[in-house]
Coordinates of C-alpha atoms and ligand atoms in Angstrom, one line a residue:
M929 CA -11.3 -8.9 -20.0
A930 CA -8.4 -9.5 -22.5
S931 CA -9.7 -6.8 -24.8
S932 CA -10.1 -4.2 -22.1
I933 CA -6.5 -5.0 -20.9
K934 CA -5.2 -4.7 -24.5
S935 CA -6.9 -1.3 -24.9
N936 CA -5.3 -0.2 -21.6
L937 CA -1.8 -1.1 -22.8
N938 CA 0.4 1.8 -23.7
P939 CA 0.0 2.1 -27.5
F940 CA 3.7 1.7 -28.0
L941 CA 3.9 -1.5 -25.8
A942 CA 0.8 -2.9 -27.5
N943 CA 2.5 -2.7 -30.9
K944 CA 5.9 -3.9 -29.7
L945 CA 4.9 -6.7 -27.3
S946 CA 2.5 -9.3 -28.6
F947 CA 0.3 -11.1 -26.1
T948 CA 1.7 -14.5 -27.2
R949 CA 5.2 -13.4 -26.3
T950 CA 4.1 -11.9 -23.0
E951 CA 2.2 -15.1 -22.1
R952 CA 5.2 -17.3 -23.1
S953 CA 7.6 -15.3 -20.9
I954 CA 5.1 -15.3 -18.0
S955 CA 4.8 -19.1 -18.2
C956 CA 8.6 -19.4 -18.3
M957 CA 8.7 -17.1 -15.3
K958 CA 6.2 -19.2 -13.4
R959 CA 8.3 -22.3 -14.0
A960 CA 11.3 -20.5 -12.6
V961 CA 9.4 -19.2 -9.6
S962 CA 8.2 -22.7 -8.7
N963 CA 11.7 -24.1 -9.1
N964 CA 13.1 -21.5 -6.9
L965 CA 10.4 -21.9 -4.3
A966 CA 11.1 -25.7 -4.1
A967 CA 14.8 -25.0 -3.9
A968 CA 14.4 -22.6 -1.0
C969 CA 12.1 -24.9 0.8
A970 CA 14.6 -27.7 0.5
V971 CA 17.0 -25.6 2.6
K972 CA 14.5 -25.4 5.4
S973 CA 12.9 -28.8 5.3
R974 CA 11.5 -30.7 2.3
S975 CA 8.8 -32.5 4.2
K976 CA 7.7 -29.3 6.0
A977 CA 7.4 -27.6 2.6
L978 CA 5.4 -30.5 1.1
N979 CA 3.0 -30.5 4.1
M980 CA 2.5 -26.8 3.7
E981 CA 1.8 -27.1 0.0
R982 CA -0.8 -29.8 0.7
A983 CA -2.4 -27.8 3.4
L984 CA -2.7 -24.8 1.1
R985 CA -4.1 -26.9 -1.7
E986 CA -6.7 -28.4 0.6
R987 CA -7.8 -25.1 2.0
K988 CA -11.0 -23.8 0.4
I989 CA -9.7 -20.9 -1.6
D990 CA -11.5 -19.1 -4.4
G991 CA -10.1 -18.4 -7.9
V992 CA -8.6 -15.1 -7.0
E993 CA -6.6 -16.4 -4.2
R994 CA -5.4 -19.4 -6.3
R995 CA -4.0 -17.0 -8.9
E996 CA -2.5 -15.0 -6.1
R997 CA -0.5 -17.9 -4.9
R998 CA 1.5 -17.6 -8.1
G999 CA 2.0 -13.9 -7.5
K1000 CA -0.6 -12.9 -10.1
F1001 CA -3.8 -10.9 -9.8
G1002 CA -5.3 -11.5 -13.2
I1003 CA -2.5 -10.4 -15.6
Y1004 CA -1.0 -8.1 -13.0
G1005 CA 1.9 -8.7 -10.6
G1006 CA 4.6 -11.4 -11.3
K1007 CA 8.3 -11.3 -10.9
F1008 CA 10.0 -9.4 -13.7
V1009 CA 13.5 -9.5 -12.2
P1010 CA 17.0 -10.5 -13.2
E1011 CA 18.0 -14.1 -12.7
T1012 CA 20.2 -13.2 -9.7
L1013 CA 17.2 -12.1 -7.7
M1014 CA 15.0 -15.1 -8.4
S1015 CA 16.4 -17.4 -5.8
C1016 CA 16.4 -14.6 -3.2
L1017 CA 12.7 -13.9 -3.9
G1018 CA 12.0 -17.6 -3.8
Q1019 CA 13.6 -17.8 -0.3
L1020 CA 11.6 -14.8 0.9
E1021 CA 8.4 -16.4 -0.5
A1022 CA 9.1 -19.6 1.3
E1023 CA 9.8 -17.8 4.6
F1024 CA 6.7 -15.7 4.2
N1025 CA 4.6 -18.9 3.7
L1026 CA 6.2 -20.5 6.7
V1027 CA 5.5 -17.5 9.1
L1028 CA 1.9 -17.4 7.9
H1029 CA 1.4 -20.8 9.5
D1030 CA 4.0 -20.5 12.3
A1031 CA 2.1 -20.2 15.6
K1032 CA 5.2 -18.9 17.5
F1033 CA 5.8 -16.1 14.9
Q1034 CA 2.1 -15.2 14.8
A1035 CA 2.0 -15.0 18.7
E1036 CA 5.1 -12.8 18.7
L1037 CA 3.6 -10.6 16.0
A1038 CA 0.3 -10.3 17.9
I1039 CA 2.2 -9.1 21.0
A1040 CA 4.3 -6.6 19.0
L1041 CA 1.2 -5.2 17.3
R1042 CA -0.5 -4.8 20.7
D1043 CA 2.3 -3.6 22.9
Y1044 CA 4.6 -1.9 20.5
V1045 CA 2.4 -0.6 17.7
G1046 CA -0.5 0.1 20.0
R1047 CA -3.3 -1.9 18.2
E1048 CA -6.1 -2.1 17.9
T1049 CA -6.6 1.4 16.6
P1050 CA -10.0 3.0 17.3
L1051 CA -12.9 3.3 14.9
Y1052 CA -13.8 6.9 15.7
F1053 CA -17.2 8.5 15.1
A1054 CA -16.5 11.9 13.5
E1055 CA -19.6 13.7 14.8
R1056 CA -18.8 17.2 13.7
L1057 CA -17.6 16.0 10.3
T1058 CA -20.9 14.0 10.0
N1059 CA -22.9 17.1 10.9
Y1060 CA -20.9 19.2 8.4
Y1061 CA -22.1 16.9 5.5
K1062 CA -25.7 16.8 6.5
N1063 CA -28.1 18.3 4.0
E1064 CA -30.8 20.9 4.6
N1065 CA -33.2 18.2 5.9
G1066 CA -30.6 17.1 8.5
E1067 CA -29.8 13.9 6.6
G1068 CA -26.5 12.5 5.6
P1069 CA -24.1 9.6 6.1
D1070 CA -22.4 8.7 9.4
I1071 CA -18.7 9.2 9.0
Y1072 CA -16.2 7.1 11.0
L1073 CA -12.4 7.3 10.9
K1074 CA -10.2 4.2 11.2
R1075 CA -7.4 5.8 13.3
E1076 CA -4.2 4.4 11.8
D1077 CA -2.7 7.8 12.7
L1078 CA -2.6 6.6 16.3
N1079 CA -0.2 3.7 15.5
H1080 CA 3.4 4.0 16.9
C1081 CA 5.3 6.4 14.6
G1082 CA 2.1 7.9 13.3
A1083 CA 0.9 5.8 10.3
H1084 CA -0.2 2.4 9.0
K1085 CA 3.3 1.8 7.8
M1086 CA 4.3 0.3 11.1
N1087 CA 1.9 -2.7 10.8
N1088 CA 4.1 -4.0 7.9
A1089 CA 7.5 -2.7 9.0
I1090 CA 7.5 -4.6 12.3
A1091 CA 6.3 -7.8 10.7
Q1092 CA 8.9 -7.7 7.9
A1093 CA 11.7 -6.7 10.3
M1094 CA 10.8 -9.9 12.3
I1095 CA 11.1 -11.9 9.1
A1096 CA 14.5 -10.3 8.3
K1097 CA 15.7 -11.3 11.8
R1098 CA 14.4 -14.9 11.3
M1099 CA 16.2 -15.2 8.0
G1100 CA 19.5 -14.2 9.7
Q1101 CA 19.9 -10.9 7.8
Q1102 CA 21.9 -8.2 9.6
M1103 CA 21.1 -5.2 7.5
V1104 CA 17.8 -3.7 6.3
V1105 CA 17.5 -1.4 3.3
A1106 CA 14.3 0.5 2.5
A1107 CA 13.0 3.4 0.4
T1108 CA 10.6 6.0 1.7
G1109 CA 8.7 8.9 0.1
A1110 CA 6.8 10.8 2.9
G1111 CA 9.2 9.4 5.4
Q1112 CA 6.6 7.4 7.3
H1113 CA 7.8 4.1 6.1
G1114 CA 11.4 5.2 6.8
V1115 CA 10.5 6.1 10.4
A1116 CA 8.6 2.9 11.0
T1117 CA 11.4 0.8 9.5
A1118 CA 14.1 2.6 11.5
A1119 CA 12.1 2.1 14.7
A1120 CA 11.5 -1.6 14.0
C1121 CA 15.2 -2.1 13.2
A1122 CA 16.2 -0.3 16.5
K1123 CA 13.9 -2.6 18.4
L1124 CA 15.2 -5.8 16.7
S1125 CA 18.9 -4.6 16.6
L1126 CA 19.2 -4.6 12.9
E1127 CA 21.3 -2.1 10.9
C1128 CA 19.1 0.1 8.8
T1129 CA 19.7 2.3 5.7
I1130 CA 16.8 4.4 4.4
F1131 CA 16.9 5.8 0.8
M1132 CA 15.0 9.0 0.2
G1133 CA 14.7 11.3 -2.7
S1134 CA 16.3 14.8 -2.3
E1135 CA 13.0 16.5 -3.1
D1136 CA 11.1 14.5 -0.5
M1137 CA 13.8 15.1 2.1
E1138 CA 13.2 18.7 1.8
K1139 CA 9.4 18.5 2.0
Q1140 CA 9.4 16.0 4.9
A1141 CA 12.4 17.2 6.8
S1142 CA 10.9 16.3 10.3
N1143 CA 10.8 12.6 9.3
V1144 CA 14.5 12.7 8.1
F1145 CA 15.5 13.9 11.7
L1146 CA 13.4 11.1 13.2
I1147 CA 14.9 8.4 11.0
K1148 CA 18.4 9.6 12.1
L1149 CA 17.4 9.8 15.7
L1150 CA 16.3 6.2 15.6
G1151 CA 19.8 5.2 14.6
A1152 CA 19.3 4.6 10.8
Q1153 CA 21.4 6.0 8.1
V1154 CA 19.7 8.2 5.5
T1155 CA 21.0 8.1 2.0
Q1156 CA 19.9 10.9 -0.3
V1157 CA 19.1 10.0 -3.9
E1158 CA 18.6 12.6 -6.6
G1159 CA 14.9 12.8 -7.4
S1160 CA 11.8 11.4 -5.6
F1161 CA 10.4 8.2 -4.2
K1162 CA 10.7 6.3 -7.5
D1163 CA 14.4 7.1 -7.7
A1164 CA 14.9 6.2 -4.1
S1165 CA 13.2 2.8 -4.6
S1166 CA 15.4 2.0 -7.6
E1167 CA 18.5 2.9 -5.6
A1168 CA 17.4 0.8 -2.6
I1169 CA 16.8 -2.2 -4.8
R1170 CA 20.2 -1.7 -6.5
Q1171 CA 21.9 -1.7 -3.1
W1172 CA 20.0 -4.8 -2.0
V1173 CA 21.1 -6.6 -5.2
N1174 CA 24.7 -5.7 -4.5
N1175 CA 24.5 -7.2 -1.0
L1176 CA 22.0 -10.1 -1.2
E1177 CA 23.9 -12.2 1.3
R1178 CA 23.6 -9.8 4.2
S1179 CA 20.7 -7.5 3.5
Y1180 CA 16.9 -7.5 3.4
Y1181 CA 14.9 -5.2 1.3
L1182 CA 11.9 -4.1 3.4
T1183 CA 9.3 -2.9 1.0
G1184 CA 6.8 -0.5 2.4
T1185 CA 4.0 -0.9 0.0
V1186 CA 2.1 -3.4 -2.2
V1187 CA 4.4 -3.0 -5.3
G1188 CA 7.5 -4.9 -6.5
P1189 CA 7.9 -8.5 -7.5
H1190 CA 6.1 -11.3 -5.9
P1191 CA 5.9 -12.0 -2.9
C1192 CA 6.2 -8.3 -1.9
P1193 CA 2.6 -7.1 -2.8
S1194 CA 1.0 -10.2 -1.1
M1195 CA 3.2 -9.9 1.9
V1196 CA 2.6 -6.2 2.6
R1197 CA -1.1 -6.7 1.9
E1198 CA -1.2 -9.6 4.4
F1199 CA 0.5 -7.5 7.1
Q1200 CA -1.8 -4.5 6.5
S1201 CA -5.0 -6.4 6.3
I1202 CA -5.4 -6.2 10.1
I1203 CA -6.9 -2.7 9.4
G1204 CA -9.9 -4.3 7.6
R1205 CA -10.2 -7.2 10.1
E1206 CA -10.4 -4.8 13.0
T1207 CA -12.8 -2.5 11.1
R1208 CA -15.2 -5.4 10.5
K1209 CA -15.2 -6.4 14.2
Q1210 CA -15.6 -2.8 15.4
A1211 CA -18.4 -2.1 12.9
M1212 CA -20.3 -5.1 14.2
E1213 CA -19.9 -3.9 17.8
R1214 CA -20.9 -0.4 16.9
W1215 CA -23.9 -0.8 14.6
G1216 CA -24.2 -4.6 14.2
G1217 CA -23.3 -4.7 10.6
R1218 CA -20.6 -4.0 8.0
P1219 CA -19.6 -0.5 6.7
D1220 CA -21.6 0.5 3.6
V1221 CA -18.6 2.4 2.1
V1222 CA -14.9 2.2 2.8
V1223 CA -12.7 5.0 1.6
A1224 CA -8.9 5.1 1.4
C1225 CA -6.2 7.2 -0.4
I1226 CA -4.0 5.5 -3.0
G1227 CA -0.3 6.1 -3.3
S1228 CA 0.8 2.6 -4.2
G1229 CA -2.0 1.0 -2.3
S1230 CA -1.0 -0.5 1.1
N1231 CA -3.4 1.4 3.3
A1232 CA -6.2 0.9 0.7
L1233 CA -5.7 -2.8 0.4
G1234 CA -5.1 -3.0 4.1
I1235 CA -8.7 -1.9 4.7
F1236 CA -10.3 -3.2 1.5
H1237 CA -9.0 -6.8 1.6
E1238 CA -11.3 -8.0 4.4
F1239 CA -14.4 -6.8 2.4
T1240 CA -13.6 -7.8 -1.2
G1241 CA -16.0 -10.8 -0.8
D1242 CA -18.8 -8.6 0.6
E1243 CA -20.4 -7.3 -2.6
D1244 CA -22.6 -4.9 -0.6
V1245 CA -19.5 -3.0 0.8
R1246 CA -18.4 -0.3 -1.7
L1247 CA -14.6 0.1 -1.9
V1248 CA -13.5 3.6 -2.9
G1249 CA -9.9 4.4 -3.7
V1250 CA -8.9 8.1 -4.1
E1251 CA -5.8 9.0 -6.2
A1252 CA -3.9 12.3 -6.3
A1253 CA -4.9 14.5 -9.2
G1254 CA -2.2 17.1 -8.2
F1255 CA -2.7 20.2 -10.3
G1256 CA -5.5 18.4 -12.3
L1257 CA -5.5 15.4 -14.7
D1258 CA -5.0 17.7 -17.7
S1259 CA -2.0 19.4 -16.2
G1260 CA 0.2 16.3 -16.6
R1261 CA 1.3 16.9 -13.0
H1262 CA -0.5 14.3 -10.9
A1263 CA -0.2 10.8 -9.5
A1264 CA -3.5 9.4 -10.8
T1265 CA -2.1 6.1 -12.2
L1266 CA -5.3 4.1 -12.3
A1267 CA -7.2 7.0 -13.9
T1268 CA -4.7 7.8 -16.7
G1269 CA -2.0 5.1 -16.7
H1270 CA -1.3 2.2 -19.1
V1271 CA -0.2 -1.3 -18.4
G1272 CA 3.5 -1.8 -18.1
V1273 CA 6.3 -3.3 -16.1
Y1274 CA 8.0 -1.4 -13.3
H1275 CA 10.0 -2.3 -10.3
G1276 CA 9.6 -6.0 -11.0
A1277 CA 5.8 -6.3 -11.6
M1278 CA 3.1 -5.7 -14.2
S1279 CA 0.5 -3.1 -13.3
Y1280 CA -0.9 0.3 -14.4
L1281 CA 1.9 2.8 -14.8
L1282 CA 2.3 6.5 -15.7
Q1283 CA 4.3 6.4 -18.9
D1284 CA 4.8 8.2 -22.1
Q1285 CA 4.1 7.0 -25.7
E1286 CA 7.5 5.3 -25.7
G1287 CA 7.0 3.5 -22.4
Q1288 CA 9.3 5.8 -20.5
V1289 CA 8.1 6.2 -16.8
L1290 CA 6.8 9.6 -16.0
G1291 CA 7.4 11.6 -12.9
A1292 CA 4.4 11.8 -10.5
H1293 CA 3.2 14.8 -8.5
S1294 CA 1.1 15.3 -5.4
I1295 CA 1.0 17.6 -2.4
G1296 CA 0.8 14.3 -0.5
V1297 CA 4.5 13.3 -0.8
G1298 CA 3.6 9.6 -0.1
L1299 CA 1.3 9.5 -3.1
Q1300 CA 3.9 10.5 -5.6
Y1301 CA 4.6 7.2 -7.2
P1302 CA 4.0 6.6 -11.0
G1303 CA 2.8 3.0 -10.4
V1304 CA 0.3 1.2 -8.3
G1305 CA 0.0 -2.2 -6.6
P1306 CA -1.0 -5.0 -9.1
E1307 CA -3.9 -6.1 -6.9
L1308 CA -5.4 -2.6 -7.3
S1309 CA -5.1 -2.8 -11.0
F1310 CA -7.0 -6.1 -10.8
L1311 CA -9.7 -4.6 -8.6
K1312 CA -10.0 -1.8 -11.2
D1313 CA -10.4 -4.1 -14.2
T1314 CA -12.9 -6.3 -12.4
G1315 CA -14.9 -3.3 -11.2
R1316 CA -14.8 -4.5 -7.6
A1317 CA -13.4 -1.2 -6.4
E1318 CA -14.2 2.3 -7.6
F1319 CA -11.4 4.9 -8.1
Y1320 CA -11.7 8.6 -8.1
N1321 CA -9.2 11.5 -7.7
V1322 CA -8.9 14.8 -5.9
T1323 CA -6.5 17.8 -6.5
D1324 CA -3.8 19.2 -4.3
K1325 CA -6.2 22.1 -3.5
E1326 CA -9.0 19.8 -2.4
A1327 CA -6.6 17.8 -0.2
L1328 CA -5.3 21.0 1.4
S1329 CA -8.9 22.0 2.3
A1330 CA -9.7 18.6 3.7
Y1331 CA -6.5 18.7 5.8
Q1332 CA -7.6 22.0 7.3
L1333 CA -11.3 20.9 7.7
L1334 CA -10.5 17.8 9.7
S1335 CA -8.0 19.7 11.9
R1336 CA -10.6 22.3 12.7
L1337 CA -13.7 20.2 13.1
E1338 CA -12.3 17.2 14.9
G1339 CA -9.0 18.3 16.3
I1340 CA -7.3 15.5 14.3
I1341 CA -4.5 16.5 11.9
P1342 CA -4.5 13.9 9.1
A1343 CA -1.5 13.1 6.9
M1344 CA -1.7 15.0 3.6
E1345 CA -2.0 11.5 2.0
A1346 CA -5.1 10.6 4.1
A1347 CA -6.5 14.1 3.4
H1348 CA -7.1 12.9 -0.2
A1349 CA -9.5 10.2 1.0
L1350 CA -11.2 12.8 3.3
A1351 CA -11.4 15.3 0.4
Y1352 CA -13.5 12.9 -1.7
L1353 CA -16.2 13.1 1.0
D1354 CA -17.2 16.4 -0.6
K1355 CA -18.4 14.6 -3.7
L1356 CA -19.4 11.3 -2.1
C1357 CA -21.6 12.4 0.9
P1358 CA -24.3 14.3 -1.1
T1359 CA -25.0 11.1 -3.1
L1360 CA -25.5 8.8 -0.1
P1361 CA -28.7 7.9 1.7
N1362 CA -29.3 9.0 5.3
S1363 CA -27.3 7.1 7.9
T1364 CA -25.0 5.3 5.4
K1365 CA -22.0 4.0 7.3
V1366 CA -18.8 5.4 5.8
V1367 CA -15.4 4.4 7.1
V1368 CA -12.4 6.5 6.0
N1369 CA -9.0 5.1 6.6
C1370 CA -7.1 7.9 8.3
S1371 CA -3.8 6.3 7.3
G1372 CA -1.5 8.7 9.2
R1373 CA -1.0 11.8 11.2
G1374 CA -0.2 15.1 9.6
D1375 CA 2.3 16.9 11.8
K1376 CA 4.9 16.3 9.1
D1377 CA 2.8 18.3 6.6
A1378 CA 2.1 21.4 8.7
P1379 CA 5.0 23.4 7.1
L1380 CA 3.8 22.4 3.6
F1381 CA 0.3 23.4 4.5
F1382 CA 1.3 26.9 5.5
Q1383 CA 3.5 27.2 2.5
H1384 CA 0.5 26.5 0.3
L1385 CA -2.1 28.5 2.3
P1386 CA -2.1 31.4 -0.2
T1387 CA -3.0 28.9 -3.0
L1388 CA -5.9 27.6 -0.9
N1389 CA -7.3 31.1 -0.2
A1390 CA -6.8 32.3 -3.8
Ligands
PLP1429 C1 0.2 8.4 6.0 C2 0.4 7.8 4.6 N1 -0.8 7.4 3.9 C3 -0.7 6.8 2.7 C4 0.5 6.7 2.1 C5 0.5 6.1 0.7 O1 1.0 4.8 0.6 P1 0.1 3.6 0.4 O2 -0.7 3.8 -0.8 O3 1.0 2.4 0.2 O4 -0.8 3.4 1.6 C6 1.7 7.1 2.7 C7 3.0 6.9 2.0 O5 4.0 7.3 2.5 C8 1.6 7.6 4.0 O6 2.7 8.0 4.6

């Protein structure tokens, strides 16, 4: 694998950064992480922390999970942050490990997910969409939608936002800061903070505020402050992190996706993996087995990992991630990080990244505003290199078509982000045997995208 990783490195980085040096700094980092974890646990209770360590060691966990405990997925992930942030992240990691095993927290979360978020979400048989993809012999796959669009506030983002807001409260923080692209994470965070009586500031790029104006209103209505940042989601994320660093004592950075330094990717994945757990149970009830293919769109990866994680050990379940090809991969205006990116470090972790020859981060483009991020979660980079998941991409135009198709066939308006996963069915369905069970993660609802759709309608019809 080392050689494939080396060949994937940005050519500039590969020359400048020898592997020996990277490995040395990673091992220094690991020492620092474990020191910080121990220090944070000492604040809580030393014996509790030791018991927890022992319990985790004794659990039967496979090699992948073992690496993950150190915040690494193969070479990806880690904690590439300034010294000042290390102890803070250590405290967060310790708190996260505690709540995972805290029966009271888990019971409160289960109630919030049921009564506030509205889980479980249905696994819906999309009959007309299934018929649409049948061939001339009347054969084709059976298509189901995992209805994350039915969650409170209209997307999967709430699964994570409510859980992390509960952690912030437990840690005694009064203020939450977050960055949002499409606004769905902003709305979910603002709502969770209202419920838990936390102050909330949402950072949003100026371009995104314009495109997703309805969500800006909702965030304000929910009592949060919206801070405009010049640019898009990546710029808003940088600014939110900067604000957090300036006020570490009082504030909690509520990350909305599986990127950032450890423990952020593992934490968000954990809170989103309820999507896959429910899917397994519902598939068993419906057809007495597992899905054959699971499809999800990829912005940074939280809805994809949320549905994939449960099935990574089931080799017979295909995991299909769909990235945004924007105007096409050759146009340079896309967000297909796994298809065209190189390994680099961004927002505190190592992963695939859209960057130029000199390692400068490139802007990403997609009609799905929530897909416009130049990076991707480290665990997805690992799934790409190991071949466990497959990754494809669809253009803006294909996503717009799928947005319209699902609206007209099923009366379900998908988020433009989710429309990318649906658009890939055009290529996938003709290759599948009759009655293959396909589950598409419908990650959110698309009311927010209706103005954007009509603005682009002439392109679609051209
Ligand atoms: C509905 C919806 N789906 C998908 C995404 C992409 O994010 P992720 O890849 O983390 O699921 C977003 C991001 O805002 C979103 O709002």
